[in-house]
Amino acid sequence: MFRKVKEFFKKHKNLFLGIVLVICTISFVIFKLNSMQNTQVEKITYNKFMEMVYNDEVDTVSYNKNNEWMTITLFNEDTKNMSYEDRCEYSGYTNKDKRMVLYPATDEFRRDLLVHNIILIYANEEANFAVIFSNILSIAFPILWFVVLIVMLKNSFSAEINKNEILQTSDVRFDDIIGHDEILDDIKFITKLIQNPKIGDKIGTKIPKGILLSGAPGCGKTLIAKAIAGEAGVPFLYQNASSFIDRFVGVGAKHVRDLFKLAKQNAPCVLFIDEIDAIGMDRDNNKGTSEHDQTIDALLQEMDGFSSRDGIFIIAATNRPDILDKALTRAGRFDRQIVVSAPRDWKIRKDLFDHYLSNFSVSDDVDTENIAKQVSGFTGADIAAICNEASMVATMAEKDFIDRDCIEEAIDKKIFKGNRSKKNRFEKDRLIIAYHEAGHAVMSYLLEQPIARASIQSTVSGVGGAVFNSEKEDGLLRTKEDYINDIYICYAGRASEELKFKSITTGASNDITQATELMAQYFERLGFDENFGLLDIGHLSNKHLVNSEEITEKLTQMSK
C-alpha cells in the first residue's frame, strides 16, 4: 500500500506541489486581507483624542512605549453604562469602534486618562506577534513560492517518458489487414528488410529510415504499423505526437530525445508516431511557438542521427500530409510515403463485414453483400463500429443474434447521426416522407441505378428517410451522365411531393445541398460544361484570377 502511494506521489509530484502552492497562496492572501482589515482604522489627531477624553467618549487605550501609535476604543451601547470594574472584565470592546492616535510619551498622559476612568492596556511585545509574523510571512512567502516553482520546472524537465505505455508487443499480422492489397506487397518487403537487413547488400538496398502513412481517420494506419512490427517480431513503440507538446519550452524536445533513446535500447524495433502533424506542421506557413520549433528540430535531428543499421524503423501517420514541414517529408527522413484510403470496392467492404461479424452471433437474413453496397466511403473503423452498434441494438431488443434490422438501424445511426424516432411520433409526416423517398427510388429505377434499400424511418436528428443506391461494379471512374443522373435523383424527392400534394416541404434541404455540391464539381472542377471550358474555377479563385473578367474569358477560350 505504501509503495503504491509512493509511486502515485512520484508520478503526480507536480500536481501535489501545485496544490501546496495554491494552498499557501490562498492562506497568504487571506492573512494579508485580515491584516489590511485590522490596519484600516481611522487615525485622529491628539487634540481630537483629548476632546473625546474630556467628553467621556473613550473606553480603553492600548499602547506600547516602543510603538508610535496607540489604539483607542470608544464606548458602545454595552459598555456605556458599565462600571469601571465591569468594563475591566468585559472583553467585547476589542471588536468595537476603534481609533488610532499618536503616542505622546509623557508622564501626564496616564494620569489624565485615569482621571476619566479610562482603562489602560499595556500591549507588550507578545501582543505584537501578529505584526511580526506578518512581516516574516511577507518575506518568506515569495521565497517559498519561487522555490516551489523552480522544483516544478525541474520536475517537468526531468520527467521521463512512461516506458510501460510506449513499449508494446504487437500480435497483429498481415492476415488481419483487409482491403490494402495495393500497398501490402511493399510493406511485406520492408518487413523482410527489417528482419534481415543483409538481403539487400548484393545490390546495395538499404532499409528506408521511415514510412509516412497518410489517409482519413479509421483507414487502418495504426493497424498497418502494428502488423509490420508483429510480422517482423520486434518491439512496437507507440507515441502520439500531441504528447510531445508541453507548456514549458524545451520539454517537448527532451521527450523526443528520450523516445529515440528508448528505441535504441530496444532495437531492432518499430517506432510509430501517430498524428505527426501535431508537431510536424510546415514552419513556413505556421506561426508556431518556440516549443513547437524546438520539438520538430529535435525530431529532425534524431532522424538524421541514426542510420538504417541502427535497427530503428520509424513509421508516422497523419490525416493532413499537405501541412507537414518539407524538411520532415524530404528523402532521407521519410523515404516512403504511402496513402491508406477507405475501401473503394464494395467487395472489400463485404470482407470487412464478414470479418467483424464473425465475432458475433448473426442470423441467416444478413446479406453482407447488400449491406456493403449501402455504405460507400466507409472505412474499416466505421464498419467495425457498425457491427458493434448492431450487437448493442440486438442486446437492447433482447435478441439472441444480430439480424438485418439490427444492422440497418446501426447504419442509420451512423449516417443520420441519431436514433430512430418512436413509431407514435411524426405520424402526420410519414405519408409525405413515403412519397418523397418513392420519388428518389422511382427516378433511380428509371435511370437504371441499382437500389440497395429504401427507408421512411425518421430519426431524432431530423432525417425523415433515405434511399440507398448500390455501388456499381463498372469501375471507379464516373461519367458526365452519372453526375447528371445523380442530380436528377436528388431533385426527384421534391418533385414527387409537389406532384402528389401540390405543395412542398423542408424535406428536400439535404437533397438540394447534395445536388448543389454535384453541380459545383460539374462546372468548377471537372470541366463537363463546354461554355466554361476545361478550367478549375476553384484554382482560379485561389489565384484571384476569377475576379478578372478579361483573364477568365481568355483562359476559357484557350481551354476549349
XYZ file of C-alpha atoms in Angstrom:
560
model
C 0.000 0.000 0.000
C 2.782 2.399 0.971
C 4.648 1.597 -2.250
C 1.570 2.371 -4.365
C 1.105 5.699 -2.581
C 4.797 6.483 -3.102
C 4.579 5.650 -6.831
C 1.416 7.712 -7.191
C 3.076 10.673 -5.479
C 6.174 10.301 -7.656
C 4.083 10.191 -10.814
C 1.990 13.217 -9.821
C 4.516 15.176 -7.753
C 3.991 18.323 -9.822
C 0.285 18.116 -9.045
C 0.949 17.873 -5.303
C 3.425 20.741 -5.427
C 0.881 22.785 -7.324
C -1.732 22.066 -4.641
C 0.738 23.133 -1.910
C 1.475 26.311 -3.853
C -2.227 27.111 -4.229
C -2.912 26.473 -0.513
C 0.000 28.703 0.516
C -1.141 31.424 -1.858
C -4.714 31.341 -0.576
C -3.528 31.360 3.073
C -1.219 34.293 2.404
C -3.936 36.284 0.664
C -6.450 35.626 3.485
C -3.886 36.589 6.152
C -2.935 39.779 4.319
C -6.577 40.723 3.828
C -7.197 40.259 7.553
C -4.102 42.306 8.336
C -5.239 45.044 5.988
C -8.661 44.986 7.566
C -7.122 45.335 11.039
C -4.875 48.210 9.978
C -7.642 50.150 8.281
C -8.514 52.046 11.490
C -9.261 55.764 11.389
C -6.402 57.926 12.628
C -7.210 61.071 14.590
C -5.174 63.976 15.961
C -4.114 64.123 19.583
C -6.292 67.205 20.127
C -9.292 65.294 18.802
C -8.368 62.420 21.114
C -8.228 64.700 24.189
C -11.552 66.234 23.206
C -13.068 62.709 23.206
C -11.456 62.049 26.609
C -12.997 65.165 28.204
C -16.354 64.295 26.624
C -16.154 60.813 28.212
C -16.312 59.002 24.828
C -13.155 56.863 25.282
C -13.465 53.452 26.907
C -9.951 51.933 26.586
C -6.475 52.920 25.423
C -3.935 50.309 24.292
C -0.314 51.470 23.976
C 3.299 50.378 23.987
C 6.301 52.615 24.644
C 8.048 51.253 21.563
C 5.120 51.899 19.241
C 4.361 55.211 17.616
C 0.587 54.727 17.636
C -1.969 53.983 20.330
C -5.288 52.199 19.749
C -8.367 53.618 21.481
C -11.780 52.003 21.838
C -14.928 54.105 22.137
C -17.908 53.387 24.327
C -20.718 51.369 22.774
C -24.251 50.529 23.889
C -22.986 47.647 26.075
C -20.142 49.435 27.855
C -21.652 52.907 28.185
C -23.486 52.196 31.428
C -20.980 49.723 32.937
C -18.859 50.426 35.978
C -15.073 50.633 35.718
C -14.684 47.195 37.312
C -17.212 45.587 34.951
C -15.530 47.153 31.950
C -12.184 45.734 33.029
C -13.634 42.228 32.923
C -15.595 42.787 29.704
C -13.840 41.673 26.504
C -16.396 42.612 23.875
C -14.829 46.041 23.364
C -12.000 44.575 21.285
C -14.293 44.193 18.290
C -15.949 47.595 18.616
C -15.361 51.108 17.328
C -11.624 51.942 17.330
C -9.387 54.886 16.505
C -5.611 55.355 16.291
C -3.719 58.317 17.740
C -0.047 59.190 18.196
C 1.548 58.109 21.484
C 2.600 61.245 23.405
C 5.188 59.518 25.665
C 4.670 61.965 28.577
C 4.233 61.356 32.312
C 0.956 63.274 32.413
C -0.522 61.039 29.732
C -1.570 58.165 32.004
C -2.758 60.483 34.805
C -5.158 62.390 32.551
C -6.661 59.163 31.314
C -7.058 57.576 34.742
C -8.865 60.640 35.973
C -11.545 59.973 33.376
C -11.827 56.267 34.307
C -10.315 55.122 31.011
C -8.958 51.564 31.009
C -5.249 51.482 30.146
C -3.911 48.396 28.390
C -0.178 47.983 28.020
C 0.462 45.956 24.826
C 3.705 44.070 25.437
C 5.915 42.551 22.715
C 3.990 39.268 22.696
C 0.848 41.134 21.740
C 2.612 42.232 18.529
C 3.235 38.649 17.419
C 0.734 39.038 14.565
C 2.623 42.060 13.237
C 5.955 40.266 13.489
C 4.500 37.133 11.844
C 3.003 39.241 9.061
C 6.387 40.806 8.340
C 8.108 37.419 8.331
C 5.424 35.919 6.088
C 5.700 38.831 3.661
C 9.365 37.972 3.166
C 9.113 34.173 3.347
C 6.148 33.642 1.057
C 7.739 34.976 -2.181
C 10.799 32.828 -1.424
C 8.602 29.740 -0.830
C 6.620 30.427 -3.997
C 9.823 30.796 -6.025
C 11.307 27.557 -4.595
C 8.162 25.512 -5.342
C 8.029 26.936 -8.889
C 11.678 26.016 -9.502
C 11.036 22.470 -8.239
C 8.008 22.116 -10.535
C 10.041 23.312 -13.522
C 12.855 20.927 -12.608
C 10.402 18.024 -12.336
C 8.898 18.918 -15.711
C 12.275 18.954 -17.424
C 13.478 15.818 -15.674
C 10.237 13.860 -16.164
C 10.829 10.632 -18.024
C 8.516 9.138 -20.602
C 6.295 6.285 -19.481
C 8.035 3.197 -20.863
C 5.157 0.886 -19.985
C 2.709 2.894 -22.119
C 5.065 3.316 -25.085
C 6.791 -0.065 -25.317
C 4.362 -2.720 -26.571
C 4.308 -6.128 -28.228
C 2.191 -6.402 -31.363
C 0.230 -9.571 -32.170
C -1.212 -8.129 -35.412
C -0.318 -9.922 -38.643
C -0.728 -9.162 -42.329
C -3.695 -11.552 -42.438
C -5.545 -9.089 -40.188
C -5.249 -6.333 -42.802
C -8.163 -6.361 -45.234
C -8.506 -4.233 -48.337
C -4.995 -2.851 -48.753
C -3.597 -5.277 -51.306
C -2.113 -2.406 -53.353
C 0.337 -1.450 -50.601
C 0.729 -4.793 -48.856
C 3.494 -6.063 -51.179
C 5.698 -3.028 -50.413
C 5.059 -3.374 -46.693
C 5.889 -7.080 -46.720
C 9.194 -6.399 -48.461
C 10.091 -3.651 -45.977
C 9.296 -6.086 -43.171
C 11.735 -8.594 -44.691
C 14.422 -5.907 -44.747
C 13.793 -5.226 -41.052
C 14.092 -8.939 -40.257
C 17.201 -9.412 -42.373
C 18.922 -6.165 -43.455
C 21.610 -8.097 -45.344
C 19.267 -9.362 -48.057
C 19.756 -6.103 -49.931
C 23.520 -5.987 -49.620
C 24.049 -7.612 -53.029
C 22.741 -4.571 -54.903
C 23.093 -2.037 -52.066
C 19.480 -1.881 -50.954
C 19.012 -0.183 -47.590
C 16.087 -0.160 -45.196
C 14.105 3.073 -45.543
C 14.510 5.274 -42.490
C 10.800 5.800 -42.283
C 7.345 5.442 -43.795
C 4.701 8.161 -43.763
C 1.187 6.718 -43.777
C -1.470 9.248 -44.779
C -5.210 8.864 -45.051
C -8.546 9.587 -43.435
C -9.160 8.529 -39.818
C -10.077 4.872 -39.420
C -8.440 3.618 -42.617
C -6.010 1.317 -40.782
C -2.749 3.270 -40.468
C -2.066 2.136 -36.912
C -3.063 -1.431 -37.811
C -0.521 -1.490 -40.652
C 2.241 -0.228 -38.346
C 1.416 -2.906 -35.767
C 1.362 -5.565 -38.483
C 4.882 -4.611 -39.593
C 6.142 -4.942 -36.017
C 4.160 -8.146 -35.456
C 5.399 -9.852 -38.612
C 8.987 -8.711 -38.021
C 8.803 -9.946 -34.427
C 10.247 -6.735 -32.987
C 9.018 -4.395 -30.210
C 6.394 -1.820 -31.127
C 6.842 1.667 -29.646
C 3.719 3.824 -29.864
C 3.658 7.566 -29.210
C 1.056 10.185 -30.132
C 2.770 13.357 -31.329
C 0.491 15.563 -29.215
C 2.172 14.167 -26.079
C 5.390 15.938 -27.098
C 3.793 19.357 -26.788
C 4.359 20.963 -23.388
C 3.802 24.431 -21.982
C 7.471 24.629 -20.969
C 9.940 25.353 -23.760
C 12.389 22.507 -24.323
C 10.361 19.748 -22.669
C 8.937 18.505 -25.988
C 12.421 18.261 -27.486
C 13.591 16.305 -24.439
C 10.671 13.881 -24.807
C 11.662 13.288 -28.441
C 15.247 12.522 -27.429
C 14.062 10.214 -24.637
C 11.795 8.371 -27.073
C 14.615 7.671 -29.521
C 16.877 6.698 -26.635
C 14.277 4.119 -25.580
C 14.035 2.919 -29.194
C 17.808 2.421 -29.408
C 17.733 0.425 -26.163
C 15.115 -1.912 -27.672
C 16.443 -2.092 -31.245
C 15.567 -3.627 -33.578
C 12.100 -2.105 -33.210
C 9.318 -0.218 -34.948
C 8.755 3.325 -33.663
C 5.275 4.608 -34.542
C 4.402 8.321 -34.170
C 0.686 8.910 -34.609
C -0.835 12.252 -35.682
C 2.605 13.609 -36.535
C 1.045 16.809 -37.893
C 0.619 17.903 -34.236
C 4.342 18.725 -34.159
C 5.313 18.496 -37.841
C 3.381 21.428 -39.309
C 5.104 23.482 -42.003
C 7.117 26.178 -40.215
C 6.972 28.498 -43.232
C 3.173 28.777 -43.179
C 2.510 28.148 -39.496
C 3.059 30.681 -36.746
C 4.328 28.099 -34.309
C 5.727 28.663 -30.851
C 9.329 28.288 -29.781
C 8.367 24.997 -28.112
C 6.893 23.704 -31.403
C 10.017 24.680 -33.370
C 12.375 23.073 -30.867
C 10.332 19.865 -30.823
C 10.328 19.417 -34.607
C 14.031 20.345 -34.759
C 14.762 17.593 -32.226
C 12.772 15.090 -34.302
C 14.652 16.039 -37.480
C 17.977 15.779 -35.687
C 17.170 12.333 -34.279
C 16.109 11.043 -37.704
C 19.390 12.268 -39.158
C 21.308 10.807 -36.243
C 20.562 7.137 -36.759
C 21.410 5.007 -39.772
C 19.422 2.185 -41.312
C 21.689 -0.239 -39.425
C 20.677 1.047 -36.006
C 17.655 -1.226 -36.119
C 15.106 1.585 -35.610
C 12.368 1.751 -38.207
C 10.152 4.804 -37.812
C 6.563 5.000 -39.080
C 4.434 8.126 -38.847
C 0.743 8.626 -39.539
C -1.197 11.754 -40.434
C -4.568 12.851 -41.768
C -3.054 16.032 -43.208
C 0.117 15.334 -45.229
C -0.320 18.656 -47.027
C 0.541 20.701 -43.909
C 3.712 18.809 -42.931
C 7.063 20.570 -42.924
C 9.077 19.986 -46.093
C 12.168 19.133 -44.057
C 10.224 16.265 -42.493
C 8.994 14.731 -45.752
C 12.172 15.019 -47.785
C 14.109 11.955 -48.878
C 16.380 10.603 -46.167
C 13.826 11.046 -43.431
C 10.525 9.596 -44.559
C 11.790 7.754 -47.617
C 8.427 6.215 -48.487
C 5.012 7.880 -48.381
C 2.008 5.565 -48.594
C -1.615 6.627 -48.926
C -4.021 4.454 -46.937
C -7.518 5.065 -48.287
C -11.005 3.860 -47.443
C -12.168 0.753 -49.376
C -13.404 1.844 -52.806
C -14.707 -1.587 -53.747
C -17.858 -2.982 -52.130
C -16.269 -6.452 -52.212
C -13.600 -5.275 -49.772
C -16.271 -3.790 -47.514
C -18.086 -7.149 -47.678
C -14.922 -8.896 -46.498
C -14.658 -6.386 -43.647
C -18.258 -7.011 -42.595
C -17.657 -10.779 -42.728
C -14.504 -10.350 -40.641
C -16.038 -8.215 -37.876
C -19.377 -10.048 -37.790
C -17.531 -13.339 -37.268
C -17.148 -12.306 -33.629
C -20.943 -12.203 -33.117
C -23.960 -14.467 -33.497
C -25.572 -13.499 -36.809
C -28.893 -14.590 -38.327
C -29.232 -16.025 -41.843
C -31.091 -12.957 -43.196
C -27.942 -10.790 -43.002
C -26.710 -10.202 -46.556
C -23.269 -8.628 -46.206
C -23.054 -8.012 -49.969
C -26.173 -5.857 -49.908
C -25.011 -4.085 -46.751
C -21.552 -3.392 -48.191
C -23.096 -1.706 -51.225
C -25.029 0.694 -48.968
C -22.017 2.150 -47.183
C -19.832 3.581 -49.912
C -16.935 5.547 -48.453
C -16.991 3.831 -45.060
C -13.627 2.935 -43.524
C -12.717 -0.254 -41.728
C -13.162 1.537 -38.385
C -16.652 2.670 -39.473
C -17.624 -0.895 -40.364
C -16.264 -2.236 -37.068
C -18.307 0.424 -35.241
C -21.464 -0.535 -37.171
C -21.053 -4.198 -36.268
C -20.586 -3.376 -32.598
C -23.539 -0.968 -32.650
C -25.680 -3.690 -34.265
C -24.749 -6.029 -31.418
C -25.875 -3.424 -28.883
C -29.155 -2.921 -30.758
C -29.733 -6.678 -30.679
C -28.925 -6.853 -26.962
C -31.305 -3.987 -26.124
C -34.018 -5.726 -28.136
C -33.288 -8.955 -26.191
C -32.433 -10.857 -29.362
C -30.152 -13.871 -29.436
C -28.374 -12.765 -32.619
C -27.769 -9.832 -34.961
C -30.325 -9.732 -37.762
C -30.741 -7.482 -40.775
C -32.875 -4.937 -38.893
C -30.163 -4.519 -36.256
C -27.501 -3.757 -38.863
C -29.767 -1.380 -40.788
C -30.572 0.509 -37.604
C -26.848 0.717 -36.797
C -26.162 2.092 -40.293
C -28.943 4.660 -39.845
C -27.383 5.800 -36.569
C -24.007 6.192 -38.260
C -25.245 8.019 -41.356
C -28.039 10.111 -39.835
C -26.261 10.703 -36.501
C -29.318 9.968 -34.420
C -31.593 7.267 -33.043
C -34.777 6.241 -34.776
C -37.883 8.086 -33.649
C -40.662 6.264 -31.841
C -43.462 4.992 -34.109
C -46.051 7.218 -32.484
C -44.156 10.382 -33.416
C -44.401 12.366 -36.657
C -47.241 10.176 -37.976
C -48.625 13.089 -39.991
C -45.351 13.373 -41.904
C -44.981 9.705 -42.765
C -47.096 9.909 -45.934
C -45.113 12.907 -47.216
C -41.840 11.146 -46.406
C -43.049 7.996 -48.168
C -43.833 9.847 -51.394
C -40.607 11.847 -51.141
C -38.441 8.718 -50.868
C -40.548 6.986 -53.507
C -39.625 9.833 -55.855
C -35.924 9.103 -55.315
C -36.498 5.368 -55.779
C -38.580 5.716 -58.977
C -36.035 8.074 -60.560
C -33.213 5.680 -59.614
C -35.142 2.830 -61.254
C -35.818 4.846 -64.437
C -32.133 5.792 -64.689
C -31.102 2.157 -64.076
C -29.398 2.958 -60.797
C -29.483 -0.135 -58.524
C -31.229 0.356 -55.166
C -29.985 -1.427 -52.053
C -32.629 -0.213 -49.578
C -35.315 2.434 -49.169
C -36.483 3.639 -45.753
C -39.088 6.069 -44.405
C -37.906 5.645 -40.825
C -37.427 9.084 -39.251
C -34.671 9.859 -36.743
C -34.279 12.329 -33.903
C -31.637 14.212 -35.931
C -34.427 15.359 -38.252
C -33.784 12.985 -41.175
C -37.079 11.544 -42.390
C -35.854 8.663 -44.558
C -33.426 7.674 -47.271
C -32.831 5.660 -50.415
C -29.538 3.764 -50.507
C -28.197 3.190 -54.011
C -25.946 0.189 -54.561
C -22.410 0.701 -55.696
C -21.851 -0.176 -59.353
C -19.343 -2.778 -60.455
C -18.394 -0.881 -63.601
C -15.329 0.806 -62.138
C -14.137 3.778 -60.154
C -14.382 6.455 -62.843
C -17.637 8.393 -63.158
C -19.014 9.869 -66.380
C -20.709 13.150 -67.116
C -24.011 11.272 -67.403
C -23.514 9.775 -63.906
C -23.357 13.271 -62.432
C -26.457 14.400 -64.311
C -28.357 11.300 -63.190
C -27.376 11.854 -59.555
C -28.645 15.431 -59.747
C -31.968 14.200 -61.191
C -32.283 11.681 -58.331
C -31.601 14.406 -55.735
C -34.420 16.603 -57.066
C -36.869 13.753 -57.654
C -37.985 13.719 -53.992
C -39.109 17.373 -54.083
C -40.800 16.802 -57.473
C -42.714 13.823 -56.085
C -44.005 15.895 -53.141
C -45.204 18.661 -55.448
C -46.953 16.279 -57.867
C -48.812 14.459 -55.093
C -49.610 17.197 -52.537
C -49.422 20.354 -54.718
C -47.061 21.833 -52.104
C -43.504 21.404 -50.934
C -41.805 20.948 -47.528
C -38.367 21.329 -45.972
C -37.655 17.639 -46.504
C -35.510 18.308 -49.587
C -32.976 20.587 -47.855
C -30.269 17.924 -47.730
C -31.063 16.862 -51.318
C -30.602 20.455 -52.509
C -27.253 20.718 -50.720
C -26.067 17.455 -52.275
C -27.224 18.488 -55.753
C -25.515 21.856 -55.390
C -22.247 20.145 -54.459
C -22.535 17.877 -57.514
C -23.191 20.837 -59.803
C -20.289 22.764 -58.291
C -17.968 19.878 -59.150
C -19.608 19.530 -62.580
C -18.915 23.157 -63.543
C -15.946 24.240 -61.440
C -13.587 21.282 -61.279
C -14.489 18.570 -63.802
C -14.858 20.651 -66.973
C -18.106 18.931 -68.045
C -19.704 22.154 -69.338
C -18.458 23.367 -72.733
C -19.201 27.039 -72.002
C -16.703 27.092 -69.142
C -14.059 25.025 -70.879
C -11.571 22.725 -69.166
C -10.862 25.010 -66.225
C -10.598 24.502 -62.476
C -12.587 27.534 -61.308
C -11.664 26.869 -57.703
C -7.962 27.130 -58.568
C -8.578 30.396 -60.421
C -10.407 31.725 -57.373
C -7.444 30.916 -55.130
C -5.177 32.751 -57.571
C -7.600 35.737 -57.563
C -7.983 35.412 -61.336
C -11.674 34.575 -61.347
C -12.460 38.206 -60.479
C -10.714 39.366 -63.642
C -13.306 39.051 -66.383
C -10.790 39.547 -69.217
C -8.337 36.894 -67.926
C -11.125 34.421 -67.205
C -12.519 34.869 -70.740
C -9.088 34.291 -72.326
C -8.463 31.210 -70.207
C -11.875 29.845 -71.173
C -11.124 30.312 -74.881
C -7.711 28.671 -74.533
C -9.143 25.643 -72.756
C -11.839 24.906 -75.333
